[in-house]
Amino acid sequence: MSNNTPAAKITVLGSGNFGTCLAHHLAQKGTPVVMWGRSQLIADSINTKHRNPKYLSHIELSPLLSATTELSDERLKNTEFLILAIPTQSLRQVLETLKGRIRPDTVIVCAVKGIENDTLCFPYNIIQQVLGENYATQTAILSGPSFAIEVAEQRPTAVSVGCMDKQVCNRVQELFHTAYFRVYTLDDPMGLEVAGALKNVIAVAAGAAVGLGMQQNARAALLTRGLAEITRLGAMLGAQPLTFMGLGGVGDLFLTCTSEKSRNFTVGYRLGKGEQLDVVLKTLGSVAEGVWTARAAYNLSQKLGADTPIISAVHGVLFQGKTISEALYGLLNRDMKAEVQLPQGTKPHA
C-alpha cells in the first residue's frame, strides 16, 4: 500500500513501540487502521511486509493495518477515533498541523505520557489549547501497566481509560477491550495523566537504585514514597487520590519500576552502573520520557510548592551535575517526618 491508501475510521499518530502495538491491536479486532509516522522506511515496510523494521520488528502486523507519512484532509475527515502515541515534546507541533482539519465529532484517545517542558502542560492541556475545548471534552486518556511488546503478543493486560464524558469513555472502552486487553473506565483523566508522567521519573530512580546494588527493602521504600509524591502532586492539580491506587497509578508505577523492559528503569540502571547520560540516551534505541519529564516535573513541583524529594533527586542527577551517590545521600539524610500528613484541621480516627 502507499500513502494513497483510503482513510480508515481509526488513525493512530505515532509509529513507535506503543503506537505500533495499539494500531496492531485495533486492527486485529477487524477494523482497518491507518498509522501515521515520519519515517517513509517504516511506512513502506508496514505496507509491503507487514512489519515495523524498527519497533516490535518480530511481530507480523495485521493486514488491516496500513501506514502513511501524510495526513490528508480526506483521511482526517473519515477518522472517528484519533489515537495519539507520540512523544510529549512533539505533541503540540503535530496537533498544530491538524488544527481546523479534524471533524467535530472525532474522539481523541491520548496514550501520551509526559509534561511539556516549556509550558509544564500535560497532554490533555495541550489538546485543549491547540484544538479547543470541544475536542478536550471528547479526549480519553488511556494509561496503565502495559508494555508494548506484551500487548502486541496478546499477553493478558489491563489498563484504564479516563474521560469526563461518560459516553465517550464507554465508546473508547468498547473500542479497545478484548479478553486479553481489559479496559476499565474512570472519570479522572488528570489523575491518569499525572500518574502516567511521573511514574517514569520514579522509574529512573528505581533503576539507579538497582544499578547501585540496593536491595529489595530499599526498592519497596522507593516505590512507596514515589507513589506518595505522585499522589501529593496530583491532588494539587485536582486529581482524585483513589486514581493513584488503580491500574494507571500504582499498577503502572510497579511495572515501570521493577522491570528491565522499562526504558526509564534501564536509563537509571545504566546511570547507576556509572555510564554517562548522553551515552545511555544515544544507545537506548527509543525515547525515555522520564528523562525529559524529570525537568518539567521538578519545575512544576517548585511552582506548586510540592514536596517531591525523589523527583528533585532525579532532576539533580540528570540536569544539575549531582552524582547518584550525592542524590542518594540527600534522600537518606532528610529530616524525620510522619508518613501520612493530614490536612490542617483534620482529626485522625480514634
mmCIF file of C-alpha atoms in Angstrom:
data_model
loop_
_atom_site.group_PDB
_atom_site.id
_atom_site.type_symbol
_atom_site.label_atom_id
_atom_site.label_comp_id
_atom_site.label_asym_id
_atom_site.label_seq_id
_atom_site.Cartn_x
_atom_site.Cartn_y
_atom_site.Cartn_z
ATOM 1 C CA MET A 1 0.000 0.000 0.000
ATOM 2 C CA SER A 2 1.063 3.633 -0.478
ATOM 3 C CA ASN A 3 0.232 6.983 1.041
ATOM 4 C CA ASN A 4 -2.892 6.968 -1.180
ATOM 5 C CA THR A 5 -4.481 4.258 0.959
ATOM 6 C CA PRO A 6 -8.093 5.279 1.764
ATOM 7 C CA ALA A 7 -8.566 6.603 5.293
ATOM 8 C CA ALA A 8 -9.854 4.256 7.957
ATOM 9 C CA LYS A 9 -12.119 5.313 10.782
ATOM 10 C CA ILE A 10 -9.193 4.785 13.185
ATOM 11 C CA THR A 11 -5.995 6.792 12.758
ATOM 12 C CA VAL A 12 -3.002 6.294 15.050
ATOM 13 C CA LEU A 13 -0.413 9.058 15.250
ATOM 14 C CA GLY A 14 2.968 7.576 16.094
ATOM 15 C CA SER A 15 4.826 4.573 14.691
ATOM 16 C CA GLY A 16 6.953 3.792 17.740
ATOM 17 C CA ASN A 17 6.539 0.897 20.154
ATOM 18 C CA PHE A 18 3.232 1.898 21.692
ATOM 19 C CA GLY A 19 1.697 3.380 18.555
ATOM 20 C CA THR A 20 2.510 0.189 16.659
ATOM 21 C CA CYS A 21 1.132 -2.111 19.349
ATOM 22 C CA LEU A 22 -2.123 -0.144 19.696
ATOM 23 C CA ALA A 23 -2.631 0.057 15.934
ATOM 24 C CA HIS A 24 -1.967 -3.670 15.579
ATOM 25 C CA HIS A 25 -4.277 -4.461 18.494
ATOM 26 C CA LEU A 26 -7.169 -2.486 16.990
ATOM 27 C CA ALA A 27 -6.612 -3.917 13.506
ATOM 28 C CA GLN A 28 -6.716 -7.436 14.937
ATOM 29 C CA LYS A 29 -10.222 -6.684 16.149
ATOM 30 C CA GLY A 30 -11.267 -6.482 12.498
ATOM 31 C CA THR A 31 -11.276 -2.743 11.750
ATOM 32 C CA PRO A 32 -8.932 -1.095 9.212
ATOM 33 C CA VAL A 33 -6.399 1.168 10.932
ATOM 34 C CA VAL A 34 -4.079 3.784 9.430
ATOM 35 C CA MET A 35 -0.897 4.578 11.348
ATOM 36 C CA TRP A 36 0.955 7.835 10.717
ATOM 37 C CA GLY A 37 4.662 8.377 11.313
ATOM 38 C CA ARG A 38 7.513 10.495 9.962
ATOM 39 C CA SER A 39 9.566 7.591 8.586
ATOM 40 C CA GLN A 40 8.877 6.571 4.993
ATOM 41 C CA LEU A 41 11.016 3.475 5.548
ATOM 42 C CA ILE A 42 8.745 2.305 8.362
ATOM 43 C CA ALA A 43 5.592 3.111 6.384
ATOM 44 C CA ASP A 44 6.785 1.217 3.315
ATOM 45 C CA SER A 45 7.807 -1.816 5.362
ATOM 46 C CA ILE A 46 4.453 -1.990 7.141
ATOM 47 C CA ASN A 47 2.560 -1.661 3.865
ATOM 48 C CA THR A 48 4.589 -4.242 1.929
ATOM 49 C CA LYS A 49 5.921 -6.649 4.574
ATOM 50 C CA HIS A 50 3.506 -6.120 7.487
ATOM 51 C CA ARG A 51 6.492 -5.404 9.740
ATOM 52 C CA ASN A 52 7.752 -2.332 11.552
ATOM 53 C CA PRO A 53 11.519 -2.664 10.960
ATOM 54 C CA LYS A 54 12.460 -0.540 13.990
ATOM 55 C CA TYR A 55 9.861 -1.253 16.669
ATOM 56 C CA LEU A 56 8.387 -4.660 17.578
ATOM 57 C CA SER A 57 10.098 -5.934 14.451
ATOM 58 C CA HIS A 58 9.470 -9.611 15.251
ATOM 59 C CA ILE A 59 5.677 -9.111 15.212
ATOM 60 C CA GLU A 60 3.827 -9.802 11.967
ATOM 61 C CA LEU A 61 1.331 -6.954 11.846
ATOM 62 C CA SER A 62 -2.307 -7.274 10.873
ATOM 63 C CA PRO A 63 -3.039 -6.896 7.122
ATOM 64 C CA LEU A 64 -5.762 -4.437 8.148
ATOM 65 C CA LEU A 65 -3.050 -2.058 9.380
ATOM 66 C CA SER A 66 -1.578 0.325 6.828
ATOM 67 C CA ALA A 67 0.882 3.192 7.307
ATOM 68 C CA THR A 68 1.437 6.652 5.882
ATOM 69 C CA THR A 69 3.651 9.694 6.264
ATOM 70 C CA GLU A 70 0.897 12.056 5.152
ATOM 71 C CA LEU A 71 -2.333 13.143 6.816
ATOM 72 C CA SER A 72 -4.673 14.259 4.068
ATOM 73 C CA ASP A 73 -7.876 16.187 4.698
ATOM 74 C CA GLU A 74 -9.849 13.228 3.352
ATOM 75 C CA ARG A 75 -8.224 10.848 5.810
ATOM 76 C CA LEU A 76 -8.886 13.139 8.765
ATOM 77 C CA LYS A 77 -12.473 13.724 7.616
ATOM 78 C CA ASN A 78 -13.104 9.986 7.835
ATOM 79 C CA THR A 79 -11.371 9.498 11.195
ATOM 80 C CA GLU A 80 -13.774 8.714 14.035
ATOM 81 C CA PHE A 81 -11.076 7.810 16.557
ATOM 82 C CA LEU A 82 -7.732 9.622 16.599
ATOM 83 C CA ILE A 83 -5.152 7.796 18.753
ATOM 84 C CA LEU A 84 -2.176 9.854 19.961
ATOM 85 C CA ALA A 85 1.020 7.897 20.667
ATOM 86 C CA ILE A 86 3.849 10.364 20.042
ATOM 87 C CA PRO A 87 6.480 11.884 22.367
ATOM 88 C CA THR A 88 5.127 14.635 24.616
ATOM 89 C CA GLN A 89 7.615 17.233 23.409
ATOM 90 C CA SER A 90 6.391 16.755 19.797
ATOM 91 C CA LEU A 91 2.661 16.709 20.574
ATOM 92 C CA ARG A 92 1.921 20.424 20.243
ATOM 93 C CA GLN A 93 3.732 20.682 16.907
ATOM 94 C CA VAL A 94 1.848 17.713 15.457
ATOM 95 C CA LEU A 95 -1.538 18.932 16.721
ATOM 96 C CA GLU A 96 -0.939 22.365 15.175
ATOM 97 C CA THR A 97 -0.866 20.695 11.746
ATOM 98 C CA LEU A 98 -4.301 19.167 12.447
ATOM 99 C CA LYS A 99 -5.974 22.331 13.707
ATOM 100 C CA GLY A 100 -9.206 23.012 11.800
ATOM 101 C CA ARG A 101 -8.935 19.758 9.849
ATOM 102 C CA ILE A 102 -10.467 17.240 12.291
ATOM 103 C CA ARG A 103 -14.188 16.567 12.145
ATOM 104 C CA PRO A 104 -16.118 17.942 15.155
ATOM 105 C CA ASP A 105 -17.195 14.546 16.499
ATOM 106 C CA THR A 106 -13.778 12.877 16.384
ATOM 107 C CA VAL A 107 -12.917 11.123 19.647
ATOM 108 C CA ILE A 108 -9.289 11.603 20.696
ATOM 109 C CA VAL A 109 -7.579 8.821 22.638
ATOM 110 C CA CYS A 110 -4.381 10.057 24.246
ATOM 111 C CA ALA A 111 -1.722 7.486 25.129
ATOM 112 C CA VAL A 112 0.978 10.155 25.521
ATOM 113 C CA LYS A 113 2.722 10.244 28.915
ATOM 114 C CA GLY A 114 4.728 13.260 29.969
ATOM 115 C CA ILE A 115 4.837 17.003 30.663
ATOM 116 C CA GLU A 116 5.749 19.650 28.099
ATOM 117 C CA ASN A 117 8.979 21.293 29.222
ATOM 118 C CA ASP A 118 8.353 24.867 28.089
ATOM 119 C CA THR A 119 4.784 25.189 29.383
ATOM 120 C CA LEU A 120 4.551 22.483 32.119
ATOM 121 C CA CYS A 121 1.365 21.310 30.367
ATOM 122 C CA PHE A 122 0.140 17.737 30.378
ATOM 123 C CA PRO A 123 -1.061 16.274 27.025
ATOM 124 C CA TYR A 124 -4.719 16.976 27.876
ATOM 125 C CA ASN A 125 -3.909 20.669 28.381
ATOM 126 C CA ILE A 126 -2.035 20.781 25.076
ATOM 127 C CA ILE A 127 -5.020 19.285 23.252
ATOM 128 C CA GLN A 128 -7.269 21.832 24.957
ATOM 129 C CA GLN A 129 -5.048 24.763 23.994
ATOM 130 C CA VAL A 130 -4.408 23.752 20.384
ATOM 131 C CA LEU A 131 -7.644 22.078 19.282
ATOM 132 C CA GLY A 132 -10.135 23.719 21.657
ATOM 133 C CA GLU A 133 -12.454 22.788 24.492
ATOM 134 C CA ASN A 134 -14.784 20.697 22.322
ATOM 135 C CA TYR A 135 -12.023 18.229 21.466
ATOM 136 C CA ALA A 136 -10.697 18.246 25.026
ATOM 137 C CA THR A 137 -14.124 17.153 26.267
ATOM 138 C CA GLN A 138 -14.002 14.283 23.758
ATOM 139 C CA THR A 139 -10.493 13.236 24.800
ATOM 140 C CA ALA A 140 -9.970 9.996 26.695
ATOM 141 C CA ILE A 141 -6.692 9.209 28.457
ATOM 142 C CA LEU A 142 -5.507 5.610 28.034
ATOM 143 C CA SER A 143 -2.971 4.501 30.636
ATOM 144 C CA GLY A 144 -1.938 1.577 32.784
ATOM 145 C CA PRO A 145 0.667 -1.184 33.154
ATOM 146 C CA SER A 146 1.119 -2.106 29.502
ATOM 147 C CA PHE A 147 4.477 -2.858 27.927
ATOM 148 C CA ALA A 148 4.025 -2.626 24.159
ATOM 149 C CA ILE A 149 5.661 -5.965 23.451
ATOM 150 C CA GLU A 150 3.246 -7.823 25.736
ATOM 151 C CA VAL A 151 0.209 -6.133 24.193
ATOM 152 C CA ALA A 152 1.468 -6.989 20.692
ATOM 153 C CA GLU A 153 1.969 -10.617 21.758
ATOM 154 C CA GLN A 154 -1.568 -10.710 23.220
ATOM 155 C CA ARG A 155 -0.336 -11.259 26.768
ATOM 156 C CA PRO A 156 -3.030 -10.504 29.379
ATOM 157 C CA THR A 157 -3.069 -6.773 30.138
ATOM 158 C CA ALA A 158 -5.399 -4.408 31.995
ATOM 159 C CA VAL A 159 -5.499 -0.624 31.599
ATOM 160 C CA SER A 160 -7.676 2.344 32.494
ATOM 161 C CA VAL A 161 -9.349 4.896 30.265
ATOM 162 C CA GLY A 162 -10.381 8.224 31.766
ATOM 163 C CA CYS A 163 -12.675 10.878 30.327
ATOM 164 C CA MET A 164 -15.047 13.496 31.728
ATOM 165 C CA ASP A 165 -17.703 12.427 29.212
ATOM 166 C CA LYS A 166 -19.044 9.037 30.290
ATOM 167 C CA GLN A 167 -20.411 8.164 26.830
ATOM 168 C CA VAL A 168 -17.035 8.858 25.207
ATOM 169 C CA CYS A 169 -15.339 6.811 27.909
ATOM 170 C CA ASN A 170 -17.621 3.857 27.229
ATOM 171 C CA ARG A 171 -17.049 4.104 23.471
ATOM 172 C CA VAL A 172 -13.284 4.012 23.924
ATOM 173 C CA GLN A 173 -13.595 1.110 26.347
ATOM 174 C CA GLU A 174 -15.589 -0.825 23.754
ATOM 175 C CA LEU A 175 -13.115 0.100 21.022
ATOM 176 C CA PHE A 176 -10.088 -1.346 22.823
ATOM 177 C CA HIS A 177 -11.483 -4.033 25.112
ATOM 178 C CA THR A 178 -10.716 -7.705 24.488
ATOM 179 C CA ALA A 179 -10.302 -10.775 26.678
ATOM 180 C CA TYR A 180 -6.530 -10.207 26.800
ATOM 181 C CA PHE A 181 -6.634 -6.370 26.873
ATOM 182 C CA ARG A 182 -9.113 -5.443 29.576
ATOM 183 C CA VAL A 183 -10.124 -1.788 29.799
ATOM 184 C CA TYR A 184 -11.610 -0.184 32.917
ATOM 185 C CA THR A 185 -13.227 3.264 32.951
ATOM 186 C CA LEU A 186 -12.978 6.191 35.346
ATOM 187 C CA ASP A 187 -13.791 9.910 35.327
ATOM 188 C CA ASP A 188 -10.371 11.289 36.291
ATOM 189 C CA PRO A 189 -8.279 11.922 33.168
ATOM 190 C CA MET A 190 -5.977 14.302 35.066
ATOM 191 C CA GLY A 191 -5.135 11.626 37.612
ATOM 192 C CA LEU A 192 -4.167 9.212 34.846
ATOM 193 C CA GLU A 193 -2.010 11.857 33.185
ATOM 194 C CA VAL A 194 -0.172 12.799 36.376
ATOM 195 C CA ALA A 195 0.467 9.159 37.285
ATOM 196 C CA GLY A 196 1.489 8.216 33.744
ATOM 197 C CA ALA A 197 4.017 11.022 33.524
ATOM 198 C CA LEU A 198 5.566 10.946 36.984
ATOM 199 C CA LYS A 199 5.941 7.161 37.276
ATOM 200 C CA ASN A 200 8.589 7.419 34.546
ATOM 201 C CA VAL A 201 10.655 9.736 36.739
ATOM 202 C CA ILE A 202 10.368 7.401 39.726
ATOM 203 C CA ALA A 203 11.392 4.536 37.421
ATOM 204 C CA VAL A 204 14.678 6.293 36.650
ATOM 205 C CA ALA A 205 15.323 6.462 40.396
ATOM 206 C CA ALA A 206 14.372 2.803 40.819
ATOM 207 C CA GLY A 207 16.734 1.719 38.067
ATOM 208 C CA ALA A 208 19.555 3.768 39.570
ATOM 209 C CA ALA A 209 18.955 2.139 42.949
ATOM 210 C CA VAL A 210 19.273 -1.330 41.428
ATOM 211 C CA GLY A 211 22.341 -0.246 39.468
ATOM 212 C CA LEU A 212 23.927 0.861 42.745
ATOM 213 C CA GLY A 213 23.216 -2.544 44.270
ATOM 214 C CA MET A 214 20.397 -1.560 46.621
ATOM 215 C CA GLN A 215 18.246 -4.474 47.785
ATOM 216 C CA GLN A 216 14.510 -5.197 47.976
ATOM 217 C CA ASN A 217 13.792 -3.208 51.169
ATOM 218 C CA ALA A 218 15.124 -0.039 49.611
ATOM 219 C CA ARG A 219 13.297 -0.650 46.331
ATOM 220 C CA ALA A 220 9.977 -1.147 48.128
ATOM 221 C CA ALA A 221 10.511 2.051 50.101
ATOM 222 C CA LEU A 222 11.392 3.965 46.940
ATOM 223 C CA LEU A 223 8.233 2.856 45.119
ATOM 224 C CA THR A 224 6.015 3.621 48.103
ATOM 225 C CA ARG A 225 7.464 7.053 48.721
ATOM 226 C CA GLY A 226 7.416 7.709 44.980
ATOM 227 C CA LEU A 227 3.705 6.952 44.949
ATOM 228 C CA ALA A 228 3.276 9.413 47.811
ATOM 229 C CA GLU A 229 4.940 12.137 45.722
ATOM 230 C CA ILE A 230 2.784 11.364 42.695
ATOM 231 C CA THR A 231 -0.396 11.422 44.794
ATOM 232 C CA ARG A 232 0.613 14.647 46.539
ATOM 233 C CA LEU A 233 1.332 16.474 43.295
ATOM 234 C CA GLY A 234 -1.760 15.003 41.637
ATOM 235 C CA ALA A 235 -4.034 16.228 44.438
ATOM 236 C CA MET A 236 -2.666 19.746 43.960
ATOM 237 C CA LEU A 237 -3.671 19.521 40.300
ATOM 238 C CA GLY A 238 -7.203 18.386 41.101
ATOM 239 C CA ALA A 239 -6.815 14.634 40.602
ATOM 240 C CA GLN A 240 -8.744 12.119 42.674
ATOM 241 C CA PRO A 241 -6.485 10.317 45.218
ATOM 242 C CA LEU A 242 -8.165 6.953 44.561
ATOM 243 C CA THR A 243 -6.976 7.056 40.941
ATOM 244 C CA PHE A 244 -3.423 6.542 42.162
ATOM 245 C CA MET A 245 -4.449 3.276 43.815
ATOM 246 C CA GLY A 246 -5.591 1.822 40.489
ATOM 247 C CA LEU A 247 -4.109 0.462 37.288
ATOM 248 C CA GLY A 248 -2.960 3.823 35.990
ATOM 249 C CA GLY A 249 -1.379 4.664 39.344
ATOM 250 C CA VAL A 250 0.258 2.015 41.492
ATOM 251 C CA GLY A 251 -0.175 -0.612 38.742
ATOM 252 C CA ASP A 252 1.792 1.322 36.140
ATOM 253 C CA LEU A 253 4.304 2.508 38.751
ATOM 254 C CA PHE A 254 5.046 -1.046 39.888
ATOM 255 C CA LEU A 255 5.502 -2.333 36.339
ATOM 256 C CA THR A 256 7.728 0.510 35.199
ATOM 257 C CA CYS A 257 9.908 0.478 38.321
ATOM 258 C CA THR A 258 10.556 -3.255 38.526
ATOM 259 C CA SER A 259 11.266 -4.478 35.002
ATOM 260 C CA GLU A 260 14.243 -4.348 32.677
ATOM 261 C CA LYS A 261 11.717 -3.947 29.837
ATOM 262 C CA SER A 262 11.150 -0.374 31.038
ATOM 263 C CA ARG A 263 13.205 2.180 29.105
ATOM 264 C CA ASN A 264 13.165 4.578 32.052
ATOM 265 C CA PHE A 265 14.263 1.884 34.512
ATOM 266 C CA THR A 266 17.047 0.982 32.078
ATOM 267 C CA VAL A 267 18.269 4.589 31.914
ATOM 268 C CA GLY A 268 18.501 4.728 35.700
ATOM 269 C CA TYR A 269 20.132 1.311 35.938
ATOM 270 C CA ARG A 270 22.850 2.226 33.467
ATOM 271 C CA LEU A 271 23.459 5.530 35.230
ATOM 272 C CA GLY A 272 23.745 3.622 38.499
ATOM 273 C CA LYS A 273 26.380 1.437 36.865
ATOM 274 C CA GLY A 274 28.432 4.520 36.014
ATOM 275 C CA GLU A 275 27.519 5.275 32.392
ATOM 276 C CA GLN A 276 27.110 8.856 31.202
ATOM 277 C CA LEU A 277 23.625 10.121 30.358
ATOM 278 C CA ASP A 278 24.424 11.150 26.784
ATOM 279 C CA VAL A 279 25.847 7.704 26.033
ATOM 280 C CA VAL A 280 22.812 5.981 27.546
ATOM 281 C CA LEU A 281 20.349 8.067 25.529
ATOM 282 C CA LYS A 282 22.248 7.622 22.252
ATOM 283 C CA THR A 283 22.284 3.843 22.579
ATOM 284 C CA LEU A 284 18.855 3.275 24.141
ATOM 285 C CA GLY A 285 17.075 2.866 20.800
ATOM 286 C CA SER A 286 13.856 4.661 21.777
ATOM 287 C CA VAL A 287 12.580 7.636 23.757
ATOM 288 C CA ALA A 288 12.752 7.525 27.570
ATOM 289 C CA GLU A 289 10.082 10.048 28.553
ATOM 290 C CA GLY A 290 11.182 10.040 32.190
ATOM 291 C CA VAL A 291 14.392 11.942 31.419
ATOM 292 C CA TRP A 292 12.618 14.954 29.948
ATOM 293 C CA THR A 293 9.657 14.661 32.286
ATOM 294 C CA ALA A 294 12.048 14.944 35.252
ATOM 295 C CA ARG A 295 12.882 18.512 34.297
ATOM 296 C CA ALA A 296 9.246 19.545 33.850
ATOM 297 C CA ALA A 297 8.093 17.654 36.959
ATOM 298 C CA TYR A 298 10.766 19.345 39.072
ATOM 299 C CA ASN A 299 9.794 22.786 37.766
ATOM 300 C CA LEU A 300 6.103 22.040 38.296
ATOM 301 C CA SER A 301 6.657 20.869 41.874
ATOM 302 C CA GLN A 302 8.676 24.016 42.580
ATOM 303 C CA LYS A 303 5.900 26.152 41.118
ATOM 304 C CA LEU A 304 3.230 24.448 43.236
ATOM 305 C CA GLY A 305 5.353 24.169 46.371
ATOM 306 C CA ALA A 306 5.029 20.371 46.397
ATOM 307 C CA ASP A 307 7.360 18.201 48.476
ATOM 308 C CA THR A 308 8.872 15.827 45.900
ATOM 309 C CA PRO A 309 12.337 14.767 47.094
ATOM 310 C CA ILE A 310 12.714 11.771 44.753
ATOM 311 C CA ILE A 311 11.763 13.813 41.703
ATOM 312 C CA SER A 312 14.181 16.527 42.864
ATOM 313 C CA ALA A 313 16.954 13.952 43.290
ATOM 314 C CA VAL A 314 16.438 12.557 39.776
ATOM 315 C CA HIS A 315 16.445 16.086 38.356
ATOM 316 C CA GLY A 316 19.655 16.848 40.227
ATOM 317 C CA VAL A 317 21.434 13.842 38.721
ATOM 318 C CA LEU A 318 20.152 14.385 35.179
ATOM 319 C CA PHE A 319 20.448 18.162 34.898
ATOM 320 C CA GLN A 320 22.390 19.657 37.811
ATOM 321 C CA GLY A 321 25.565 17.633 37.806
ATOM 322 C CA LYS A 322 24.923 15.706 41.017
ATOM 323 C CA THR A 323 26.314 12.218 41.346
ATOM 324 C CA ILE A 324 23.932 9.386 42.147
ATOM 325 C CA SER A 325 25.749 8.876 45.444
ATOM 326 C CA GLU A 326 25.151 12.528 46.370
ATOM 327 C CA ALA A 327 21.474 12.277 45.474
ATOM 328 C CA LEU A 328 21.100 9.073 47.482
ATOM 329 C CA TYR A 329 22.851 10.616 50.491
ATOM 330 C CA GLY A 330 20.486 13.573 50.335
ATOM 331 C CA LEU A 331 17.417 11.306 50.333
ATOM 332 C CA LEU A 332 18.625 9.119 53.186
ATOM 333 C CA ASN A 333 19.539 12.075 55.393
ATOM 334 C CA ARG A 334 16.323 14.043 55.150
ATOM 335 C CA ASP A 335 14.695 15.131 58.406
ATOM 336 C CA MET A 336 12.414 12.677 60.194
ATOM 337 C CA LYS A 337 8.722 13.116 59.475
ATOM 338 C CA ALA A 338 5.317 11.448 59.740
ATOM 339 C CA GLU A 339 4.452 9.065 56.903
ATOM 340 C CA VAL A 340 0.914 10.416 56.488
ATOM 341 C CA GLN A 341 0.345 14.132 56.910
ATOM 342 C CA LEU A 342 -3.316 15.025 57.373
ATOM 343 C CA PRO A 343 -4.632 18.344 56.049
ATOM 344 C CA GLN A 344 -4.628 21.087 58.652
ATOM 345 C CA GLY A 345 -7.680 20.879 60.927
ATOM 346 C CA THR A 346 -8.325 17.179 60.186
ATOM 347 C CA LYS A 347 -8.568 14.890 63.206
ATOM 348 C CA PRO A 348 -7.258 11.296 62.956
ATOM 349 C CA HIS A 349 -9.667 8.423 63.623
ATOM 350 C CA ALA A 350 -9.650 7.046 67.184
#
